[in-house]
XYZ file of C-alpha atoms in Angstrom:
622
model
C -116.545 43.993 -17.242
C -118.038 46.743 -15.024
C -121.770 47.005 -14.567
C -123.535 49.750 -16.547
C -124.144 52.979 -14.673
C -127.518 53.467 -13.088
C -129.494 56.575 -14.009
C -131.281 58.466 -11.259
C -133.948 60.819 -12.583
C -135.030 63.645 -10.297
C -138.698 64.415 -10.966
C -140.894 66.885 -9.105
C -142.962 70.065 -9.200
C -141.320 73.512 -9.356
C -139.953 74.739 -6.012
C -139.935 71.222 -4.551
C -136.145 71.239 -3.983
C -134.979 69.122 -6.945
C -132.024 71.283 -7.899
C -130.890 71.581 -4.277
C -130.932 67.779 -4.001
C -129.096 67.565 -7.347
C -126.357 69.783 -5.904
C -125.983 67.558 -2.823
C -125.728 64.453 -5.028
C -123.301 65.837 -7.621
C -121.459 68.674 -5.875
C -122.636 71.186 -8.499
C -123.925 74.655 -7.617
C -126.922 75.171 -9.840
C -129.026 78.295 -9.325
C -132.599 77.905 -8.075
C -135.440 80.446 -8.245
C -138.902 80.666 -6.743
C -141.127 80.589 -9.807
C -141.999 77.902 -12.337
C -140.660 77.906 -15.862
C -137.109 78.853 -14.919
C -135.573 75.592 -16.128
C -135.960 74.482 -19.725
C -133.072 72.050 -20.200
C -132.141 69.048 -18.069
C -129.124 69.105 -15.778
C -126.777 66.110 -15.745
C -123.973 65.102 -13.397
C -122.184 62.126 -11.853
C -123.145 60.935 -8.366
C -120.335 61.733 -5.910
C -118.028 58.791 -5.177
C -118.725 58.957 -1.426
C -122.184 57.486 -2.072
C -120.578 54.351 -3.557
C -123.074 53.961 -6.394
C -121.784 54.733 -9.925
C -124.727 56.675 -11.327
C -125.670 59.561 -13.558
C -128.041 62.095 -11.985
C -130.521 63.829 -14.288
C -132.329 66.906 -12.974
C -135.464 67.462 -15.071
C -137.548 70.643 -15.415
C -140.315 71.015 -12.846
C -143.678 69.479 -13.709
C -147.021 69.088 -11.981
C -148.272 66.348 -14.276
C -147.241 63.758 -16.861
C -149.992 65.134 -19.106
C -147.516 67.614 -20.599
C -148.606 71.019 -21.864
C -145.635 73.394 -21.741
C -142.206 72.713 -23.226
C -140.557 72.149 -19.841
C -143.149 69.468 -18.993
C -142.666 67.896 -22.429
C -138.900 67.682 -21.861
C -139.482 65.995 -18.485
C -141.857 63.429 -20.010
C -139.516 62.803 -22.929
C -136.625 62.208 -20.513
C -138.764 59.829 -18.468
C -140.027 57.671 -21.290
C -136.783 57.483 -23.293
C -134.977 55.693 -20.425
C -135.914 52.025 -20.788
C -133.670 50.213 -18.326
C -131.388 50.492 -15.301
C -132.889 53.689 -13.953
C -134.720 54.881 -10.849
C -137.038 57.849 -10.453
C -136.530 59.913 -7.307
C -139.747 61.865 -6.885
C -138.979 65.083 -4.988
C -141.999 66.439 -3.104
C -142.348 69.407 -0.753
C -143.631 67.878 2.488
C -145.617 71.052 3.255
C -147.543 70.783 -0.049
C -148.226 67.072 -0.380
C -151.929 67.557 -0.985
C -151.349 69.253 -4.332
C -148.159 67.364 -5.286
C -149.079 63.729 -4.559
C -151.181 63.348 -7.755
C -147.874 63.330 -9.675
C -146.858 60.265 -7.637
C -149.991 58.385 -8.671
C -149.322 59.165 -12.339
C -145.741 57.854 -12.093
C -146.968 54.773 -10.223
C -149.654 54.090 -12.840
C -147.057 54.342 -15.604
C -144.928 51.688 -13.846
C -141.803 53.684 -12.933
C -139.492 52.397 -10.138
C -139.844 55.053 -7.433
C -138.280 56.438 -4.282
C -139.865 59.526 -2.707
C -137.687 62.307 -1.279
C -139.660 64.566 1.071
C -138.073 68.012 1.281
C -138.662 71.041 3.547
C -138.807 68.985 6.796
C -137.804 72.092 8.741
C -141.137 73.674 7.811
C -143.476 70.806 8.681
C -141.600 70.052 11.921
C -142.767 73.349 13.402
C -146.421 72.318 13.504
C -146.703 68.560 13.086
C -144.832 65.297 13.146
C -144.352 63.380 9.908
C -144.836 59.648 10.048
C -142.910 58.345 7.045
C -143.529 54.680 7.945
C -147.301 55.024 7.650
C -146.889 57.042 4.443
C -144.640 54.304 3.022
C -147.283 51.668 3.834
C -150.063 53.597 2.110
C -148.028 54.477 -0.986
C -146.159 51.131 -1.121
C -143.062 53.164 -1.996
C -139.900 54.021 0.022
C -140.123 57.495 1.556
C -137.073 59.426 2.835
C -136.958 62.873 4.448
C -134.193 65.100 3.024
C -133.093 68.456 4.438
C -131.867 70.687 1.625
C -130.116 73.071 4.030
C -127.977 70.500 5.851
C -127.970 67.503 3.486
C -129.431 65.292 6.213
C -131.121 62.223 4.716
C -129.235 62.213 1.376
C -127.192 59.091 2.280
C -130.375 57.341 3.409
C -132.014 58.261 0.108
C -129.189 56.661 -1.900
C -129.397 53.588 0.353
C -133.083 53.204 -0.548
C -132.179 53.567 -4.221
C -129.623 50.764 -3.851
C -132.153 48.541 -2.069
C -134.867 49.092 -4.653
C -135.578 45.826 -6.414
C -136.353 46.543 -10.020
C -138.294 43.872 -11.835
C -138.731 43.794 -15.571
C -140.101 47.228 -16.433
C -143.334 47.640 -18.327
C -143.517 51.400 -18.696
C -146.661 52.669 -20.366
C -147.459 56.176 -21.500
C -150.449 57.793 -19.874
C -153.444 59.178 -21.673
C -154.513 62.672 -20.650
C -156.277 62.380 -17.319
C -159.835 63.606 -17.066
C -160.952 66.062 -14.427
C -162.735 63.187 -12.679
C -159.476 61.209 -12.412
C -157.633 64.180 -10.947
C -160.424 64.750 -8.410
C -160.291 61.093 -7.359
C -156.524 61.188 -6.899
C -156.698 64.494 -5.015
C -159.276 62.996 -2.645
C -157.095 59.932 -2.152
C -154.101 62.198 -1.418
C -156.015 64.084 1.262
C -157.063 60.839 2.939
C -153.475 59.549 2.989
C -152.241 62.830 4.456
C -154.815 62.708 7.252
C -153.816 59.146 8.169
C -150.070 59.407 7.703
C -148.637 62.847 8.107
C -150.446 65.045 10.546
C -150.785 62.456 13.274
C -150.428 64.727 16.294
C -152.666 67.545 15.112
C -155.062 66.917 12.204
C -156.035 70.592 12.142
C -152.608 71.504 10.767
C -153.337 69.910 7.401
C -154.038 73.214 5.666
C -151.591 75.333 7.683
C -149.105 75.752 4.850
C -151.674 76.989 2.357
C -153.045 79.784 4.588
C -150.449 82.538 4.075
C -151.761 85.430 6.149
C -149.663 87.917 4.211
C -151.354 86.878 0.957
C -154.461 88.758 2.086
C -152.453 91.893 1.361
C -149.960 90.918 -1.358
C -152.593 89.155 -3.497
C -155.407 91.613 -2.812
C -156.824 92.883 -6.159
C -156.312 96.529 -5.117
C -153.922 96.642 -2.163
C -151.629 94.126 -3.889
C -150.964 96.456 -6.830
C -150.354 99.432 -4.514
C -147.819 97.395 -2.522
C -146.202 96.199 -5.757
C -145.803 99.801 -6.980
C -144.377 100.887 -3.586
C -141.872 98.004 -3.563
C -140.748 98.860 -7.095
C -140.395 102.561 -6.223
C -138.276 101.738 -3.152
C -136.084 99.379 -5.205
C -135.423 101.883 -7.987
C -134.849 104.793 -5.601
C -132.285 102.712 -3.730
C -130.492 102.135 -7.041
C -129.520 105.812 -6.913
C -128.951 106.676 -3.250
C -127.396 103.386 -2.132
C -125.122 103.135 -5.164
C -123.882 106.722 -5.078
C -120.793 106.250 -2.819
C -119.750 103.082 -4.670
C -120.172 104.780 -8.034
C -118.047 107.681 -6.811
C -115.321 105.233 -5.730
C -115.260 103.454 -9.118
C -115.326 106.811 -10.921
C -112.359 108.079 -8.915
C -110.525 104.783 -9.450
C -110.831 104.983 -13.242
C -109.938 108.685 -13.157
C -106.761 107.790 -11.253
C -105.943 105.040 -13.785
C -106.476 107.474 -16.670
C -104.071 109.982 -15.088
C -101.446 107.315 -14.410
C -101.671 105.735 -17.872
C -101.395 109.125 -19.535
C -98.268 109.822 -17.478
C -96.663 106.395 -17.977
C -97.281 106.390 -21.743
C -96.307 110.014 -22.333
C -93.383 108.836 -24.490
C -95.942 107.629 -27.074
C -98.789 110.200 -27.355
C -100.977 108.161 -29.728
C -100.804 105.074 -27.530
C -101.430 107.196 -24.412
C -104.451 108.804 -26.019
C -105.896 105.464 -27.113
C -105.371 103.664 -23.809
C -106.381 106.486 -21.451
C -109.171 108.297 -23.282
C -110.091 105.326 -25.459
C -110.024 102.042 -23.524
C -110.047 103.206 -19.873
C -112.498 106.069 -20.359
C -114.872 103.803 -22.331
C -114.828 101.038 -19.738
C -114.964 103.489 -16.850
C -118.006 105.297 -18.234
C -119.978 102.019 -18.186
C -118.420 100.277 -15.161
C -119.316 103.255 -12.962
C -122.941 102.074 -13.205
C -122.159 98.505 -12.080
C -123.101 99.258 -8.419
C -126.593 100.250 -9.587
C -126.905 97.021 -11.570
C -125.635 95.023 -8.577
C -128.243 96.634 -6.290
C -130.962 95.905 -8.864
C -129.974 92.226 -8.918
C -129.881 92.142 -5.089
C -133.413 93.526 -5.026
C -134.692 90.979 -7.550
C -132.941 88.117 -5.716
C -134.424 89.311 -2.421
C -137.912 89.251 -3.915
C -137.235 85.755 -5.301
C -135.951 84.243 -2.079
C -138.635 85.680 0.202
C -141.378 84.237 -2.016
C -142.817 87.616 -3.056
C -141.841 87.306 -6.709
C -144.207 84.371 -7.190
C -146.971 86.522 -5.666
C -146.246 89.213 -8.247
C -146.652 86.561 -10.958
C -149.984 85.430 -9.452
C -151.110 89.046 -9.071
C -150.511 89.716 -12.766
C -152.346 86.607 -13.962
C -155.756 88.321 -13.736
C -154.909 91.460 -15.759
C -152.844 89.497 -18.288
C -155.619 86.954 -18.878
C -157.881 89.776 -20.060
C -155.532 90.541 -22.967
C -154.862 86.980 -24.079
C -151.908 86.099 -21.843
C -151.481 84.034 -18.679
C -149.407 84.530 -15.536
C -146.830 82.266 -17.174
C -146.093 85.112 -19.604
C -145.198 87.388 -16.701
C -142.146 85.210 -16.030
C -140.428 86.134 -19.341
C -141.504 89.750 -18.786
C -139.873 89.708 -15.368
C -136.695 88.114 -16.752
C -136.573 90.774 -19.471
C -135.870 93.363 -16.771
C -132.475 91.671 -16.473
C -132.042 90.862 -20.171
C -134.314 90.182 -23.141
C -132.323 87.077 -24.120
C -133.334 84.834 -21.153
C -136.873 86.207 -21.549
C -137.018 84.911 -25.118
C -135.593 81.571 -23.964
C -138.181 81.274 -21.181
C -140.940 81.682 -23.765
C -140.188 78.046 -24.637
C -142.299 77.136 -21.603
C -145.411 78.606 -23.224
C -147.271 75.987 -25.234
C -149.622 78.451 -26.936
C -148.066 79.592 -30.221
C -150.021 82.817 -30.136
C -148.937 83.648 -26.574
C -145.330 82.811 -27.409
C -145.480 85.183 -30.406
C -146.909 87.943 -28.203
C -144.089 87.479 -25.681
C -141.437 87.638 -28.428
C -142.792 91.001 -29.563
C -143.540 92.572 -26.177
C -140.751 91.362 -23.839
C -138.089 93.661 -25.430
C -140.104 96.665 -24.195
C -139.116 95.773 -20.618
C -136.241 97.862 -19.227
C -133.239 95.526 -19.285
C -130.101 96.070 -17.206
C -128.202 97.198 -20.341
C -130.467 100.258 -20.520
C -129.776 101.174 -16.890
C -126.418 102.963 -17.555
C -128.135 105.015 -20.291
C -131.092 105.988 -18.101
C -128.824 106.681 -15.124
C -126.714 109.070 -17.225
C -129.686 110.856 -18.801
C -131.597 111.153 -15.498
C -128.428 112.380 -13.753
C -128.292 115.122 -16.404
C -131.967 116.054 -15.927
C -131.786 116.013 -12.103
C -128.184 117.167 -11.696
C -127.487 118.110 -8.062
C -131.020 117.229 -6.879
C -132.213 114.672 -4.308
C -131.859 110.980 -5.193
C -135.603 110.305 -4.827
C -136.347 112.405 -7.923
C -134.337 110.345 -10.460
C -135.456 107.258 -8.497
C -139.107 108.192 -9.022
C -138.419 108.922 -12.697
C -136.701 105.551 -13.104
C -139.661 103.825 -11.415
C -141.961 105.500 -13.913
C -139.752 104.344 -16.801
C -139.852 100.736 -15.564
C -143.606 100.781 -15.014
C -144.313 102.548 -18.297
C -142.149 100.051 -20.177
C -144.379 97.272 -18.811
C -147.453 99.243 -19.903
C -145.923 99.587 -23.374
C -145.490 95.824 -23.519
C -149.130 95.316 -22.528
C -150.326 97.835 -25.132
C -148.303 96.024 -27.811
C -149.960 92.752 -26.777
C -153.423 94.330 -27.014
C -152.691 95.653 -30.515
C -151.184 92.378 -31.735
C -154.160 90.506 -30.286
C -156.317 92.245 -32.872
C -154.028 90.989 -35.642
C -153.297 87.439 -34.496
C -156.572 85.507 -34.474
C -155.324 82.190 -33.109
C -157.188 81.354 -29.877
C -155.121 78.606 -28.298
C -154.506 79.533 -24.666
C -152.966 77.376 -21.985
C -154.000 77.118 -18.367
C -151.645 78.539 -15.766
C -150.906 76.651 -12.557
C -148.695 78.349 -10.000
C -147.453 76.708 -6.821
C -146.854 79.591 -4.411
C -143.728 79.052 -2.291
C -143.889 79.730 1.417
C -142.591 82.995 2.807
C -138.983 82.623 3.903
C -136.423 84.698 5.687
C -133.865 85.731 3.059
C -130.439 84.080 3.157
C -128.339 87.176 2.524
C -125.136 85.275 1.745
C -126.990 83.413 -0.998
C -128.600 86.638 -2.277
C -125.258 88.472 -2.501
C -123.678 85.455 -4.213
C -126.484 85.326 -6.775
C -126.328 89.079 -7.407
C -122.543 88.908 -7.762
C -122.836 86.082 -10.329
C -125.413 88.009 -12.370
C -123.358 91.210 -12.239
C -120.236 89.324 -13.258
C -122.133 87.876 -16.222
C -123.269 91.381 -17.179
C -119.681 92.678 -17.121
C -118.234 89.744 -19.072
C -120.978 89.896 -21.705
C -120.820 93.692 -22.108
C -117.014 93.934 -21.958
C -116.162 92.611 -25.451
C -118.772 94.844 -27.097
C -117.496 97.900 -25.227
C -113.892 97.166 -26.176
C -114.586 96.508 -29.877
C -116.860 99.523 -30.287
C -114.423 101.705 -28.323
C -111.583 100.612 -30.573
C -113.595 101.320 -33.725
C -114.915 104.691 -32.519
C -111.476 105.799 -31.335
C -109.904 104.971 -34.716
C -112.708 106.767 -36.565
C -112.559 109.824 -34.293
C -108.737 110.077 -34.062
C -107.843 109.688 -37.734
C -106.889 111.055 -40.223
C -104.200 112.457 -37.979
C -103.189 116.059 -38.620
C -100.615 117.934 -36.473
C -101.520 120.997 -34.449
C -105.253 120.325 -34.108
C -107.171 120.608 -30.852
C -109.333 117.608 -29.840
C -112.473 119.500 -30.972
C -110.937 120.330 -34.378
C -109.672 116.783 -34.818
C -113.107 115.230 -34.199
C -114.697 117.618 -36.715
C -112.269 116.436 -39.446
C -112.281 112.750 -38.494
C -113.715 109.756 -40.297
C -116.335 109.561 -37.532
C -117.508 113.065 -38.452
C -117.740 112.166 -42.129
C -119.743 109.021 -41.315
C -121.944 110.650 -38.701
C -122.899 113.598 -40.878
C -124.423 111.214 -43.413
C -127.057 110.314 -40.810
C -127.254 113.724 -39.124
C -130.488 114.828 -40.888
C -132.281 111.884 -39.247
C -131.240 112.899 -35.749
C -131.716 116.639 -36.148
C -135.466 115.977 -35.849
C -134.717 114.705 -32.308
C -132.660 117.821 -31.492
C -129.363 115.913 -31.762
C -126.259 116.267 -33.906
C -124.186 113.651 -35.719
C -122.123 112.843 -32.609
C -125.086 111.702 -30.524
C -126.561 110.023 -33.608
C -123.380 108.019 -34.126
C -123.436 106.990 -30.451
C -127.034 105.775 -30.965
C -125.954 103.708 -33.967
C -123.138 102.063 -31.993
C -125.696 101.128 -29.307
C -127.069 98.472 -31.668
C -124.100 96.363 -30.597
C -125.105 96.758 -26.940
C -127.220 99.489 -25.384
C -124.719 100.417 -22.676
C -122.144 101.208 -25.403
C -124.053 104.458 -25.960
C -122.440 105.933 -22.837
C -118.878 104.924 -23.725
C -119.377 106.163 -27.294
C -120.393 109.588 -25.978
C -117.159 109.723 -23.980
C -115.095 108.998 -27.083
C -117.008 111.028 -29.667
C -117.233 114.141 -27.467
C -113.552 113.661 -26.522
C -114.386 113.774 -22.824
C -111.098 114.189 -20.947
C -110.837 114.047 -17.176
C -109.321 117.306 -16.040
C -108.216 118.608 -12.652
C -110.090 117.182 -9.681
C -113.099 116.192 -11.783
C -114.004 112.535 -12.038
C -114.830 110.974 -15.383
C -118.565 111.005 -14.609
C -118.611 114.695 -13.736
C -116.505 115.469 -16.807
C -119.056 113.686 -19.033
C -122.002 115.539 -17.452
C -120.178 118.872 -17.782
C -119.391 118.115 -21.423
C -123.078 117.352 -22.047
C -124.081 120.647 -20.389
C -121.768 122.663 -22.638
C -122.149 120.693 -25.908
C -123.619 122.836 -28.685
C -124.676 122.584 -32.321
C -122.778 124.483 -35.006
C -125.330 127.307 -34.608
C -124.539 127.583 -30.886
C -127.757 125.980 -29.589
C -127.501 123.419 -26.794
C -127.568 119.772 -27.874
C -128.620 118.294 -24.568
C -131.818 119.992 -23.456
C -134.785 118.690 -21.505
C -136.581 118.029 -24.799
C -133.693 116.215 -26.530
C -132.795 114.148 -23.440
C -136.447 113.117 -23.013
C -136.460 112.167 -26.705
C -133.420 109.957 -26.080
C -135.162 108.285 -23.129
C -138.239 107.655 -25.275
C -136.063 106.223 -28.056
C -134.423 103.741 -25.692
C -137.795 102.796 -24.180
C -139.243 101.796 -27.556
C -136.240 100.604 -29.547
C -134.977 97.080 -30.106
C -131.294 97.946 -30.445
C -129.818 94.673 -29.247
C -128.951 92.711 -32.381
C -128.370 89.549 -30.334
C -132.057 89.630 -29.313
C -133.072 89.756 -32.970
C -130.784 86.820 -33.736
C -132.297 84.813 -30.870
C -135.880 85.553 -31.952
C -134.969 84.215 -35.393
C -133.394 81.109 -33.867
C -136.319 80.389 -31.516
C -139.131 81.183 -33.948
C -137.342 79.884 -37.053
C -138.849 82.879 -38.850
C -136.569 85.471 -40.447
C -139.668 87.461 -41.366
C -140.707 87.731 -37.709
C -137.219 88.721 -36.510
C -136.703 91.387 -39.194
C -140.257 92.716 -38.850
C -139.837 93.073 -35.109
C -136.480 94.841 -35.511
C -137.803 97.322 -38.070
C -141.154 97.894 -36.343
C -139.775 98.590 -32.866
C -136.909 100.813 -34.038
C -139.183 102.665 -36.461
C -141.674 103.225 -33.641
C -138.832 104.392 -31.374
C -137.647 106.962 -33.910
C -141.108 108.375 -34.638
C -141.983 108.535 -30.916
C -138.686 110.277 -30.077
C -139.208 112.870 -32.837
C -142.778 113.559 -31.671
C -141.589 113.836 -28.055
C -138.862 116.348 -28.963
C -141.085 118.460 -31.210
C -143.897 118.642 -28.642
C -141.612 119.452 -25.685
C -139.746 122.033 -27.776
C -142.987 123.997 -28.097
C -143.043 124.455 -24.315
C -139.307 125.085 -23.847
């Protein structure tokens, strides 16, 4: 009978290198980021056979203490205390930050866990001092191994120490919440051990890794915000001018496919119409914006890997604390710029019920990647033929204003929600690093691929439905414009047309807005179908859509797409909660149907009223 598998639990603070070590032990490729609260669930895998130790590896969420506050810390503690036998804790500590991370060791030791310490980031400490692991082992009475996350050096030695660890009968005890006095005592003890054990050659280097000279600028209460705004402006401007040649290539590629499919399927006109101007045109109208999304993800990944993103979180902690939030809330806000769904999931890390509620309501205001194709189209219409910095500046304003909207919503809700529970926010700033561009491109590619695969089904299903509604009932001898006016889509859209006339729009744009509740980016593909945009001559699909928008008119001959109506559309998308999957997730996470429905109705009602006011006011000056 084979011996039961050993469990190896990886415990450590955020950014200590746990997930990197997990990947070396299991062969997995889990994503890591440079801010706390990014991991909510545990990762599990089998130790690779080459280590010759049948074991299950469990990667727990990052924690600074066993006195759990947030949900990620609670999951770590629950995982620790539910394992009663045949397990070893590998405590992963950043060797450049031992002073603030060693208190976790003393808590684990006091609770009676069998321990091996893995010191990561040796490449950083080696530049200024020489680690003496033998002296550290003597003081801590625990095996200490140095592990290089870049090369994997030391991983075999770590497993050897795990094998050699003699585990007596365990008497694990849960810890009471430590007092401030206890933490101060342990912190003092940690500093003394560091002086004696680690920085043997040069004691003055003890605080080297906490004195980031660049933080004088990036974390400055005034200069820091100016730099943050400049960085955001540069990122969003590059979304336009860097992506332009790639967008043109994709646009021309889909235009070529549309021409070829129309020619190959000419024997069956209905099928040719559906596949070329239905499926391909719908996908092409959204996929043309993928380069912009890819560049956005590269920019965010670059900020993550260099260590700046954590500074942005720390910078926002002060302003957010004045309105009832902590810097921890900025993490979901930041994630919402990619998608509201992971932002809602990351709110699990917030222990304060009030703060979690505020994040649920305000995070959807952030400009997610699904809105980017819509904004890119509308800004391209407003700044057609002008320099790329102009739509880039406008997009920067949209992103910044969306954050301001979220803050305003928090301030208003703070007056309604009276609960005062507020958690403390501890942020371990990572060191500044040179970006690994291969890793950044890989991460951006993975995120972009996820965007395409998640948006694809919605685009296809909505395109199929809109094409059927706009193509039938089929009558011979009608032009595309006449056919759309007599279609089922026209009959359905005209029911809602009075609502959208107040925004300067007709039933066609209104119907496209309704379809966007499936996914925001579907708005663009719906416009292509409903306005029967057909690529003609040398025009690409994108130019054909913009030209169609410039010539689209109401039945009375007035232009549909004007500065006022396009601005109203932008305002609508800034305020609205169109993504039904976000509403479903809020219901699942909060277990409150009332909250989910109220949020859906409130945000979309606010979006409609704001868009109408915007159009009516701008129309006065047109």
